[in-house]
mmCIF file of C-alpha atoms and ligand atoms in Angstrom:
data_model
loop_
_atom_site.group_PDB
_atom_site.id
_atom_site.type_symbol
_atom_site.label_atom_id
_atom_site.label_comp_id
_atom_site.label_asym_id
_atom_site.label_seq_id
_atom_site.Cartn_x
_atom_site.Cartn_y
_atom_site.Cartn_z
ATOM 1 C CA MET A 1 0.000 0.000 0.000
ATOM 2 C CA LYS A 2 2.878 2.399 0.604
ATOM 3 C CA GLU A 3 3.329 2.518 -3.193
ATOM 4 C CA ALA A 4 0.077 4.501 -3.344
ATOM 5 C CA PHE A 5 1.819 7.765 -2.429
ATOM 6 C CA PRO A 6 4.628 7.823 -5.005
ATOM 7 C CA GLN A 7 2.113 6.636 -7.608
ATOM 8 C CA ARG A 8 -0.203 9.466 -6.748
ATOM 9 C CA LEU A 9 2.632 11.999 -6.867
ATOM 10 C CA ARG A 10 3.815 10.770 -10.277
ATOM 11 C CA ALA A 11 0.248 10.994 -11.570
ATOM 12 C CA VAL A 12 0.039 14.637 -10.440
ATOM 13 C CA LEU A 13 3.223 15.503 -12.338
ATOM 14 C CA GLU A 14 2.174 13.616 -15.471
ATOM 15 C CA GLU A 15 -1.258 15.205 -15.482
ATOM 16 C CA ARG A 16 0.157 18.694 -15.142
ATOM 17 C CA ARG A 17 2.739 18.066 -17.882
ATOM 18 C CA ALA A 18 0.171 16.596 -20.260
ATOM 19 C CA ALA A 19 -2.167 19.553 -19.736
ATOM 20 C CA GLY A 20 0.645 22.074 -20.299
ATOM 21 C CA LEU A 21 0.100 23.354 -16.775
ATOM 22 C CA TYR A 22 3.376 22.321 -15.158
ATOM 23 C CA ARG A 23 4.731 25.142 -13.022
ATOM 24 C CA GLN A 24 8.178 26.070 -11.776
ATOM 25 C CA CYS A 25 9.686 28.851 -9.681
ATOM 26 C CA LEU A 26 11.897 31.514 -11.160
ATOM 27 C CA THR A 27 15.016 32.120 -9.081
ATOM 28 C CA LEU A 28 15.863 35.792 -8.759
ATOM 29 C CA GLU A 29 19.441 36.942 -8.320
ATOM 30 C CA SER A 30 18.502 40.465 -7.296
ATOM 31 C CA ALA A 31 16.135 42.361 -5.007
ATOM 32 C CA GLN A 32 12.532 42.853 -6.036
ATOM 33 C CA GLY A 33 12.199 45.924 -8.277
ATOM 34 C CA PRO A 34 11.311 47.198 -11.752
ATOM 35 C CA VAL A 35 14.383 45.388 -13.067
ATOM 36 C CA VAL A 36 15.290 41.953 -11.741
ATOM 37 C CA ARG A 37 18.161 39.597 -12.545
ATOM 38 C CA LEU A 38 17.513 36.006 -13.591
ATOM 39 C CA ALA A 39 20.209 33.561 -14.732
ATOM 40 C CA GLY A 40 22.643 36.430 -15.228
ATOM 41 C CA ARG A 41 20.296 38.550 -17.364
ATOM 42 C CA ASP A 42 18.307 41.655 -16.411
ATOM 43 C CA TYR A 43 14.564 41.683 -17.045
ATOM 44 C CA LEU A 44 11.932 44.376 -16.864
ATOM 45 C CA ASN A 45 9.612 43.113 -14.178
ATOM 46 C CA PHE A 46 5.887 43.386 -14.852
ATOM 47 C CA CYS A 47 4.637 40.612 -12.586
ATOM 48 C CA SER A 48 5.343 41.623 -9.023
ATOM 49 C CA ASN A 49 2.792 42.904 -6.499
ATOM 50 C CA ASP A 50 5.241 45.511 -5.222
ATOM 51 C CA TYR A 51 2.906 48.195 -6.583
ATOM 52 C CA LEU A 52 4.553 51.149 -4.891
ATOM 53 C CA GLY A 53 8.169 50.024 -5.110
ATOM 54 C CA LEU A 54 8.521 49.748 -1.335
ATOM 55 C CA ALA A 55 9.905 46.176 -1.152
ATOM 56 C CA ALA A 56 13.470 47.446 -1.552
ATOM 57 C CA HIS A 57 12.962 51.037 -0.368
ATOM 58 C CA PRO A 58 16.101 52.250 1.492
ATOM 59 C CA LYS A 59 14.048 53.433 4.493
ATOM 60 C CA VAL A 60 12.183 50.123 4.754
ATOM 61 C CA ILE A 61 15.466 48.215 4.522
ATOM 62 C CA ALA A 62 17.128 50.462 7.131
ATOM 63 C CA SER A 63 14.165 50.017 9.419
ATOM 64 C CA LEU A 64 14.342 46.224 9.136
ATOM 65 C CA ARG A 65 18.077 46.312 9.830
ATOM 66 C CA ASP A 66 17.790 48.639 12.837
ATOM 67 C CA ALA A 67 14.878 46.705 14.268
ATOM 68 C CA ALA A 68 16.761 43.403 13.899
ATOM 69 C CA THR A 69 19.585 44.932 15.935
ATOM 70 C CA ARG A 70 17.126 45.894 18.658
ATOM 71 C CA TRP A 71 14.695 42.946 18.549
ATOM 72 C CA GLY A 72 16.735 40.112 17.067
ATOM 73 C CA VAL A 73 15.465 38.054 14.149
ATOM 74 C CA GLY A 74 12.973 35.481 15.346
ATOM 75 C CA SER A 75 9.986 36.398 17.508
ATOM 76 C CA GLY A 76 10.680 33.236 19.484
ATOM 77 C CA ALA A 77 7.104 32.167 20.154
ATOM 78 C CA SER A 78 3.485 32.636 19.220
ATOM 79 C CA HIS A 79 1.809 35.959 20.072
ATOM 80 C CA LEU A 80 -0.040 34.528 23.071
ATOM 81 C CA VAL A 81 3.030 32.876 24.612
ATOM 82 C CA CYS A 82 5.819 35.488 24.512
ATOM 83 C CA GLY A 83 6.283 36.335 20.823
ATOM 84 C CA HIS A 84 4.280 39.599 20.862
ATOM 85 C CA SER A 85 6.501 42.680 21.079
ATOM 86 C CA ALA A 86 5.998 46.439 21.261
ATOM 87 C CA ALA A 87 6.913 46.501 17.550
ATOM 88 C CA HIS A 88 3.881 44.303 16.779
ATOM 89 C CA ARG A 89 1.646 46.381 19.032
ATOM 90 C CA GLU A 90 2.756 49.636 17.430
ATOM 91 C CA LEU A 91 2.021 48.296 13.941
ATOM 92 C CA GLU A 92 -1.382 46.967 15.014
ATOM 93 C CA GLU A 93 -2.297 50.364 16.475
ATOM 94 C CA ALA A 94 -1.145 52.186 13.346
ATOM 95 C CA LEU A 95 -3.111 49.830 11.072
ATOM 96 C CA ALA A 96 -6.243 50.262 13.194
ATOM 97 C CA ALA A 97 -5.932 54.059 13.067
ATOM 98 C CA PHE A 98 -5.194 54.046 9.325
ATOM 99 C CA THR A 99 -8.234 51.903 8.517
ATOM 100 C CA GLY A 100 -10.455 53.832 10.958
ATOM 101 C CA ARG A 101 -11.228 50.878 13.197
ATOM 102 C CA PRO A 102 -10.759 50.306 16.931
ATOM 103 C CA ARG A 103 -8.391 47.336 16.628
ATOM 104 C CA ALA A 104 -6.201 45.359 14.237
ATOM 105 C CA LEU A 105 -4.600 41.934 14.531
ATOM 106 C CA LEU A 106 -1.477 40.724 12.708
ATOM 107 C CA PHE A 107 -1.078 37.415 10.899
ATOM 108 C CA SER A 108 2.026 35.903 9.319
ATOM 109 C CA SER A 109 0.383 35.728 5.900
ATOM 110 C CA GLY A 110 -2.796 36.612 4.104
ATOM 111 C CA TYR A 111 -3.497 32.960 3.463
ATOM 112 C CA ALA A 112 -3.299 32.225 7.191
ATOM 113 C CA ALA A 113 -5.433 35.280 8.012
ATOM 114 C CA ASN A 114 -8.278 34.422 5.628
ATOM 115 C CA THR A 115 -8.479 30.731 6.411
ATOM 116 C CA GLY A 116 -8.167 31.475 10.129
ATOM 117 C CA ILE A 117 -10.761 34.265 10.257
ATOM 118 C CA LEU A 118 -13.388 32.286 8.348
ATOM 119 C CA GLN A 119 -12.873 29.173 10.442
ATOM 120 C CA ALA A 120 -13.146 31.235 13.627
ATOM 121 C CA LEU A 121 -16.255 33.158 12.559
ATOM 122 C CA LEU A 122 -18.289 30.385 10.962
ATOM 123 C CA ARG A 123 -20.047 27.311 12.352
ATOM 124 C CA PRO A 124 -22.003 24.437 10.824
ATOM 125 C CA GLY A 125 -25.495 25.749 10.069
ATOM 126 C CA ASP A 126 -24.130 29.138 8.876
ATOM 127 C CA THR A 127 -23.824 30.215 5.261
ATOM 128 C CA VAL A 128 -20.842 31.876 3.617
ATOM 129 C CA LEU A 129 -21.399 33.531 0.240
ATOM 130 C CA GLN A 130 -18.377 34.282 -1.900
ATOM 131 C CA ASP A 131 -17.727 35.929 -5.228
ATOM 132 C CA ARG A 132 -16.810 33.277 -7.754
ATOM 133 C CA LEU A 133 -13.449 34.980 -8.400
ATOM 134 C CA ASN A 134 -12.403 35.327 -4.756
ATOM 135 C CA HIS A 135 -8.833 34.511 -3.797
ATOM 136 C CA ALA A 136 -8.167 30.843 -3.021
ATOM 137 C CA SER A 137 -7.510 31.623 0.647
ATOM 138 C CA LEU A 138 -11.059 32.940 1.134
ATOM 139 C CA LEU A 139 -12.539 29.985 -0.707
ATOM 140 C CA ASP A 140 -10.419 27.518 1.281
ATOM 141 C CA GLY A 141 -11.385 29.182 4.561
ATOM 142 C CA GLY A 142 -15.039 28.884 3.627
ATOM 143 C CA LEU A 143 -14.673 25.252 2.539
ATOM 144 C CA HIS A 144 -12.993 24.247 5.787
ATOM 145 C CA SER A 145 -15.276 26.246 8.070
ATOM 146 C CA GLY A 146 -18.133 23.762 8.263
ATOM 147 C CA ALA A 147 -20.569 26.421 6.990
ATOM 148 C CA ARG A 148 -22.469 26.043 3.718
ATOM 149 C CA LEU A 149 -20.344 27.660 1.000
ATOM 150 C CA ARG A 150 -22.138 29.206 -1.979
ATOM 151 C CA ARG A 151 -20.546 31.235 -4.726
ATOM 152 C CA PHE A 152 -22.271 34.086 -6.511
ATOM 153 C CA ALA A 153 -21.606 35.420 -10.016
ATOM 154 C CA HIS A 154 -18.679 37.829 -10.180
ATOM 155 C CA ASN A 155 -19.596 41.328 -8.927
ATOM 156 C CA ASP A 156 -23.289 40.492 -9.400
ATOM 157 C CA CYS A 157 -25.351 41.975 -6.548
ATOM 158 C CA ALA A 158 -28.638 40.639 -7.961
ATOM 159 C CA ASP A 159 -27.263 37.089 -7.858
ATOM 160 C CA LEU A 160 -25.948 37.735 -4.348
ATOM 161 C CA ALA A 161 -29.395 39.001 -3.255
ATOM 162 C CA ARG A 162 -31.061 35.832 -4.611
ATOM 163 C CA LYS A 163 -28.542 33.638 -2.787
ATOM 164 C CA LEU A 164 -28.940 35.672 0.404
ATOM 165 C CA ASP A 165 -32.704 35.154 0.220
ATOM 166 C CA ALA A 166 -32.108 31.405 0.028
ATOM 167 C CA ALA A 167 -29.408 31.348 2.735
ATOM 168 C CA ALA A 168 -29.952 29.642 6.070
ATOM 169 C CA GLY A 169 -28.483 30.664 9.415
ATOM 170 C CA PRO A 170 -26.095 33.533 10.186
ATOM 171 C CA THR A 171 -24.611 34.593 6.852
ATOM 172 C CA LEU A 172 -21.237 36.071 5.979
ATOM 173 C CA VAL A 173 -20.488 37.536 2.551
ATOM 174 C CA ALA A 174 -16.796 37.641 1.625
ATOM 175 C CA VAL A 175 -15.266 39.399 -1.385
ATOM 176 C CA ASP A 176 -11.924 40.629 -2.667
ATOM 177 C CA GLY A 177 -11.787 44.455 -2.727
ATOM 178 C CA VAL A 178 -9.704 44.277 -5.919
ATOM 179 C CA PHE A 179 -9.714 40.923 -7.713
ATOM 180 C CA SER A 180 -6.225 39.522 -7.907
ATOM 181 C CA MET A 181 -6.309 38.013 -11.393
ATOM 182 C CA ASP A 182 -8.686 40.525 -13.038
ATOM 183 C CA GLY A 183 -7.773 43.794 -11.357
ATOM 184 C CA ASP A 184 -11.364 45.015 -11.187
ATOM 185 C CA THR A 185 -12.931 46.393 -8.022
ATOM 186 C CA ALA A 186 -15.879 44.938 -6.128
ATOM 187 C CA PRO A 187 -18.995 47.185 -6.094
ATOM 188 C CA LEU A 188 -18.582 47.592 -2.349
ATOM 189 C CA ALA A 189 -21.290 50.212 -1.715
ATOM 190 C CA GLU A 190 -23.893 48.120 -3.507
ATOM 191 C CA LEU A 191 -22.672 44.892 -1.889
ATOM 192 C CA SER A 192 -22.839 46.438 1.579
ATOM 193 C CA ALA A 193 -26.390 47.713 0.953
ATOM 194 C CA THR A 194 -27.422 44.222 -0.222
ATOM 195 C CA CYS A 195 -25.878 42.678 2.901
ATOM 196 C CA ALA A 196 -27.495 45.268 5.193
ATOM 197 C CA SER A 197 -30.951 44.686 3.703
ATOM 198 C CA ARG A 198 -30.639 40.968 4.445
ATOM 199 C CA ASP A 199 -28.844 40.993 7.774
ATOM 200 C CA ALA A 200 -25.599 39.535 6.481
ATOM 201 C CA TRP A 201 -22.084 40.508 7.566
ATOM 202 C CA LEU A 202 -19.602 41.672 4.926
ATOM 203 C CA MET A 203 -15.898 40.799 4.906
ATOM 204 C CA VAL A 204 -13.509 42.411 2.415
ATOM 205 C CA ASP A 205 -10.048 41.092 1.521
ATOM 206 C CA ASP A 206 -8.278 44.200 0.272
ATOM 207 C CA ALA A 207 -4.887 42.640 -0.503
ATOM 208 C CA HIS A 208 -4.608 44.578 -3.779
ATOM 209 C CA GLY A 209 -6.453 47.768 -2.817
ATOM 210 C CA PHE A 210 -4.702 48.495 0.471
ATOM 211 C CA GLY A 211 -1.922 51.051 -0.035
ATOM 212 C CA VAL A 212 -3.126 51.876 -3.554
ATOM 213 C CA HIS A 213 -6.801 52.883 -3.504
ATOM 214 C CA GLY A 214 -8.543 55.329 -1.179
ATOM 215 C CA GLU A 215 -7.243 58.356 0.664
ATOM 216 C CA ALA A 216 -3.494 58.013 1.267
ATOM 217 C CA GLY A 217 -3.895 54.372 0.263
ATOM 218 C CA ALA A 218 -6.350 53.471 3.039
ATOM 219 C CA GLY A 219 -7.900 50.954 0.644
ATOM 220 C CA SER A 220 -10.977 50.054 -1.392
ATOM 221 C CA VAL A 221 -13.383 50.138 1.548
ATOM 222 C CA GLN A 222 -12.406 53.699 2.447
ATOM 223 C CA ALA A 223 -12.503 54.634 -1.263
ATOM 224 C CA ALA A 224 -16.110 53.386 -1.409
ATOM 225 C CA GLY A 225 -16.986 55.652 1.535
ATOM 226 C CA LEU A 226 -17.637 52.696 3.825
ATOM 227 C CA GLY A 227 -16.578 52.097 7.406
ATOM 228 C CA GLU A 228 -16.703 49.471 10.067
ATOM 229 C CA ALA A 229 -20.520 49.563 10.275
ATOM 230 C CA GLU A 230 -20.830 48.485 6.622
ATOM 231 C CA VAL A 231 -17.745 46.253 6.440
ATOM 232 C CA PRO A 232 -17.236 44.781 9.907
ATOM 233 C CA VAL A 233 -14.350 42.533 8.803
ATOM 234 C CA LEU A 234 -11.535 44.180 6.839
ATOM 235 C CA MET A 235 -8.509 42.104 5.951
ATOM 236 C CA ALA A 236 -5.449 43.175 3.944
ATOM 237 C CA THR A 237 -1.930 41.939 3.342
ATOM 238 C CA LEU A 238 1.412 43.637 3.921
ATOM 239 C CA GLY A 239 3.230 41.753 1.147
ATOM 240 C CA LYS A 240 1.784 43.650 -1.796
ATOM 241 C CA ALA A 241 1.715 47.475 -1.941
ATOM 242 C CA LEU A 242 3.364 47.746 1.479
ATOM 243 C CA GLY A 243 6.309 45.722 0.188
ATOM 244 C CA THR A 244 6.924 43.633 3.317
ATOM 245 C CA SER A 245 5.154 40.446 4.414
ATOM 246 C CA GLY A 246 2.252 39.374 6.596
ATOM 247 C CA ALA A 247 -1.363 40.467 6.903
ATOM 248 C CA PHE A 248 -3.887 41.943 9.291
ATOM 249 C CA VAL A 249 -7.562 42.052 10.073
ATOM 250 C CA ALA A 250 -9.134 45.259 11.388
ATOM 251 C CA GLY A 251 -12.474 45.635 13.146
ATOM 252 C CA SER A 252 -14.248 46.118 16.426
ATOM 253 C CA GLU A 253 -12.873 45.377 19.870
ATOM 254 C CA LEU A 254 -15.309 42.449 20.017
ATOM 255 C CA LEU A 255 -14.176 40.963 16.695
ATOM 256 C CA ILE A 256 -10.463 41.224 17.456
ATOM 257 C CA GLU A 257 -10.684 39.929 21.036
ATOM 258 C CA ALA A 258 -12.774 36.968 19.911
ATOM 259 C CA LEU A 259 -10.366 36.215 17.034
ATOM 260 C CA ILE A 260 -7.430 36.257 19.480
ATOM 261 C CA GLN A 261 -9.192 33.643 21.620
ATOM 262 C CA SER A 262 -10.298 31.336 18.835
ATOM 263 C CA THR A 263 -8.319 31.689 15.588
ATOM 264 C CA ARG A 264 -6.124 28.616 15.257
ATOM 265 C CA ASN A 265 -3.930 30.277 12.595
ATOM 266 C CA TYR A 266 -3.196 33.040 15.091
ATOM 267 C CA ILE A 267 -2.778 30.908 18.205
ATOM 268 C CA TYR A 268 -0.729 27.981 16.937
ATOM 269 C CA THR A 269 1.950 29.771 14.936
ATOM 270 C CA THR A 270 5.096 31.783 15.588
ATOM 271 C CA ALA A 271 4.549 35.549 15.555
ATOM 272 C CA MET A 272 6.022 37.391 12.572
ATOM 273 C CA PRO A 273 9.547 38.692 13.230
ATOM 274 C CA PRO A 274 9.312 41.979 15.171
ATOM 275 C CA ALA A 275 11.722 43.621 12.724
ATOM 276 C CA LEU A 276 9.260 42.853 9.945
ATOM 277 C CA ALA A 277 6.544 44.610 11.936
ATOM 278 C CA ALA A 278 8.854 47.615 12.348
ATOM 279 C CA ALA A 279 9.661 47.644 8.616
ATOM 280 C CA SER A 280 5.942 47.430 7.825
ATOM 281 C CA LEU A 281 5.280 50.423 10.065
ATOM 282 C CA THR A 282 7.906 52.378 8.132
ATOM 283 C CA ALA A 283 6.269 51.341 4.842
ATOM 284 C CA LEU A 284 2.915 52.499 6.219
ATOM 285 C CA ARG A 285 4.429 55.906 7.052
ATOM 286 C CA LEU A 286 5.878 56.117 3.532
ATOM 287 C CA LEU A 287 2.337 55.944 2.135
ATOM 288 C CA HIS A 288 1.872 59.425 3.592
ATOM 289 C CA GLU A 289 5.394 60.781 3.138
ATOM 290 C CA GLU A 290 5.737 59.692 -0.482
ATOM 291 C CA SER A 291 2.213 60.048 -1.813
ATOM 292 C CA TRP A 292 3.785 60.739 -5.227
ATOM 293 C CA ARG A 293 4.165 56.956 -5.538
ATOM 294 C CA ARG A 294 0.413 56.464 -5.814
ATOM 295 C CA GLU A 295 0.191 59.334 -8.294
ATOM 296 C CA GLN A 296 3.003 57.867 -10.399
ATOM 297 C CA LEU A 297 1.302 54.468 -10.381
ATOM 298 C CA ALA A 298 -2.008 56.050 -11.484
ATOM 299 C CA GLU A 299 -0.175 57.753 -14.367
ATOM 300 C CA HIS A 300 1.399 54.462 -15.451
ATOM 301 C CA ILE A 301 -1.995 52.739 -15.357
ATOM 302 C CA ALA A 302 -3.549 55.467 -17.541
ATOM 303 C CA ARG A 303 -0.525 55.427 -19.880
ATOM 304 C CA PHE A 304 -0.652 51.653 -20.228
ATOM 305 C CA ARG A 305 -4.398 51.553 -20.904
ATOM 306 C CA ARG A 306 -4.184 54.323 -23.507
ATOM 307 C CA GLY A 307 -1.361 52.523 -25.305
ATOM 308 C CA ALA A 308 -2.995 49.102 -25.105
ATOM 309 C CA ARG A 309 -6.240 50.486 -26.563
ATOM 310 C CA GLN A 310 -4.286 51.986 -29.456
ATOM 311 C CA CYS A 311 -2.839 48.530 -30.216
ATOM 312 C CA ASP A 312 -6.231 46.835 -29.789
ATOM 313 C CA LEU A 313 -4.992 44.678 -26.935
ATOM 314 C CA PRO A 314 -7.784 42.918 -24.978
ATOM 315 C CA LEU A 315 -7.748 44.980 -21.780
ATOM 316 C CA LEU A 316 -9.962 44.000 -18.878
ATOM 317 C CA ASP A 317 -12.090 46.489 -16.952
ATOM 318 C CA SER A 318 -9.492 47.439 -14.349
ATOM 319 C CA ASP A 319 -8.315 50.711 -12.871
ATOM 320 C CA SER A 320 -5.887 49.005 -10.496
ATOM 321 C CA ALA A 321 -2.196 48.159 -10.813
ATOM 322 C CA ILE A 322 -3.277 44.753 -12.155
ATOM 323 C CA GLN A 323 -3.790 45.092 -15.917
ATOM 324 C CA PRO A 324 -4.312 41.611 -17.341
ATOM 325 C CA LEU A 325 -4.592 40.923 -21.053
ATOM 326 C CA LEU A 326 -7.019 38.134 -21.809
ATOM 327 C CA VAL A 327 -5.520 35.439 -24.060
ATOM 328 C CA GLY A 328 -7.900 32.502 -23.612
ATOM 329 C CA ASP A 329 -5.797 29.509 -24.594
ATOM 330 C CA ALA A 330 -3.230 28.413 -21.976
ATOM 331 C CA GLY A 331 -0.649 27.389 -24.614
ATOM 332 C CA ARG A 332 -0.813 30.767 -26.316
ATOM 333 C CA ALA A 333 -0.514 32.576 -22.993
ATOM 334 C CA VAL A 334 2.667 30.633 -22.250
ATOM 335 C CA ARG A 335 4.035 31.323 -25.754
ATOM 336 C CA LEU A 336 3.405 35.040 -25.340
ATOM 337 C CA SER A 337 5.075 35.032 -21.963
ATOM 338 C CA GLU A 338 8.099 33.222 -23.475
ATOM 339 C CA ARG A 339 8.375 35.632 -26.433
ATOM 340 C CA LEU A 340 8.293 38.562 -24.040
ATOM 341 C CA ARG A 341 10.906 36.867 -21.883
ATOM 342 C CA GLU A 342 13.222 36.586 -24.911
ATOM 343 C CA ARG A 343 12.823 40.355 -25.313
ATOM 344 C CA GLY A 344 13.786 40.903 -21.682
ATOM 345 C CA LEU A 345 10.329 41.312 -20.139
ATOM 346 C CA LEU A 346 9.060 39.255 -17.249
ATOM 347 C CA ILE A 347 5.275 38.779 -17.396
ATOM 348 C CA SER A 348 3.560 35.710 -16.056
ATOM 349 C CA ALA A 349 1.016 33.653 -17.934
ATOM 350 C CA ILE A 350 -1.814 32.842 -15.530
ATOM 351 C CA ARG A 351 -3.541 29.574 -16.337
ATOM 352 C CA PRO A 352 -6.105 27.221 -14.815
ATOM 353 C CA PRO A 353 -6.634 26.313 -12.038
ATOM 354 C CA THR A 354 -5.734 29.852 -10.889
ATOM 355 C CA VAL A 355 -8.260 31.242 -13.416
ATOM 356 C CA PRO A 356 -11.265 29.518 -15.065
ATOM 357 C CA ALA A 357 -10.565 27.307 -18.108
ATOM 358 C CA GLY A 358 -10.422 29.259 -21.366
ATOM 359 C CA THR A 359 -9.487 32.529 -19.633
ATOM 360 C CA SER A 360 -5.709 32.219 -19.473
ATOM 361 C CA ARG A 361 -4.106 35.606 -19.473
ATOM 362 C CA LEU A 362 -0.985 37.663 -19.168
ATOM 363 C CA ARG A 363 -1.161 39.230 -15.733
ATOM 364 C CA ILE A 364 0.660 42.519 -16.147
ATOM 365 C CA THR A 365 1.279 44.489 -12.989
ATOM 366 C CA LEU A 366 2.521 48.052 -12.865
ATOM 367 C CA SER A 367 4.545 49.714 -10.132
ATOM 368 C CA ALA A 368 5.289 53.263 -9.101
ATOM 369 C CA ALA A 369 8.926 52.219 -9.406
ATOM 370 C CA HIS A 370 8.620 51.794 -13.185
ATOM 371 C CA THR A 371 9.636 54.703 -15.410
ATOM 372 C CA PRO A 372 7.411 55.997 -18.223
ATOM 373 C CA GLN A 373 10.060 54.641 -20.620
ATOM 374 C CA GLN A 374 9.719 51.151 -19.159
ATOM 375 C CA VAL A 375 5.953 51.266 -19.666
ATOM 376 C CA ALA A 376 6.561 52.371 -23.263
ATOM 377 C CA THR A 377 8.966 49.440 -23.738
ATOM 378 C CA LEU A 378 6.265 47.096 -22.424
ATOM 379 C CA LEU A 379 3.689 48.452 -24.896
ATOM 380 C CA ALA A 380 6.105 48.193 -27.829
ATOM 381 C CA ALA A 381 6.983 44.592 -26.955
ATOM 382 C CA LEU A 382 3.314 43.634 -26.612
ATOM 383 C CA ALA A 383 2.436 45.247 -29.943
ATOM 384 C CA GLU A 384 5.212 43.215 -31.553
ATOM 385 C CA CYS A 385 4.575 39.834 -29.889
ATOM 386 C CA TRP A 386 0.797 39.788 -29.646
ATOM 387 C CA PRO A 387 -0.239 39.261 -33.284
ATOM 388 C CA ASP A 388 1.937 36.238 -34.077
ATOM 389 C CA ALA A 389 2.171 34.310 -30.806
HETATM 390 C C1 LIG B 401 -1.924 37.514 -1.989
HETATM 391 C C2 LIG B 401 -3.330 37.417 -1.525
HETATM 392 C C3 LIG B 401 -3.644 36.761 -0.338
HETATM 393 C C4 LIG B 401 -2.625 35.982 0.431
HETATM 394 O O1 LIG B 401 -1.744 36.822 1.078
HETATM 395 P P1 LIG B 401 -0.282 36.270 1.454
HETATM 396 O O2 LIG B 401 0.205 37.226 2.466
HETATM 397 O O3 LIG B 401 0.491 36.287 0.184
HETATM 398 O O4 LIG B 401 -0.481 34.884 1.990
HETATM 399 C C5 LIG B 401 -4.947 36.793 0.097
HETATM 400 N N1 LIG B 401 -5.910 37.405 -0.618
HETATM 401 C C6 LIG B 401 -5.643 38.007 -1.789
HETATM 402 C C7 LIG B 401 -6.759 38.659 -2.550
HETATM 403 C C8 LIG B 401 -4.348 38.019 -2.284
HETATM 404 O O5 LIG B 401 -4.075 38.583 -3.450
#
């Protein structure tokens, strides 16, 4: 019987190879940035989530270094044992203030936060309704929560309303603020009104809106004019626009205290390194100090969309840093990505199961750290490669 495992593993590899969906890591030889080094060659990087160029910002690096000198490297324990430091507390307080909520709670990753929060909030007999295009971590959290999981059509409030009418028990609606593979924004005002009219709670995962959208980068929920009353559970990650790593949930005193008591992904894991919390706090301050980064990013987005329209490229409806081009066929998406790679551009082909079958795409991401010339180079390369790939 022990042969069952290697057999199963070989079958996974063969299946993925046969379907053209085999995946491998790239190994960078440089820091994250608009230009990265791979196998001795420099590439223009259009696939990172470092939307503001903070991942290698000198002040963020200095802050990490200084904090490591003061706090050491490892946190040494989970938050509830003795791994919680003043650096963590300071970041939690700053995140709560920035998102306009009484409290915030740190997690080591967004995946851990989402799966943990949903498992802590939901019980058998509840219903969780999720946008069909939600991030895998929200879907996984819902699946493992014991609640009934239903998906509604993407950004479709009428479909959500129908499913809310049919829902049993306490009901939580969870959506991405900005959808990670499409770049479009959830209609948060309309969603919150639909939830309010049917007594459901709304949770927003703003991994891609936090730091970019809203006043000073406060996120999609703030940009939609909503607060804690409308969106009681706000989650975002630190590893995208903030350029560091980790995640947080912000909400009421009641929500955060109850999550501390009952979230397994918070309780049974080592706290993030304190120096990382300190570096994240510095990145948060840079959102205010260097607001030109958001303006620069907005200019790049407008520049890219103008240029792509001129070349008839199949843009999606996105005003975020995520500007995917829909290809359809997975093989063609990979070919395009390879052609662009030969020209020195790094753009990932996103294929099933990350996106639905037949909707493979090039997921282009823009950063404030890019120059206008680099965006022009991207457009020229796309215009050249697109027609004959
Ligand atoms: C990246 C991402 C996550 C996971 O965050 P990590 O910190 O990378 O684990 C969760 N939700 C969304 C929408 C994301 O894009």
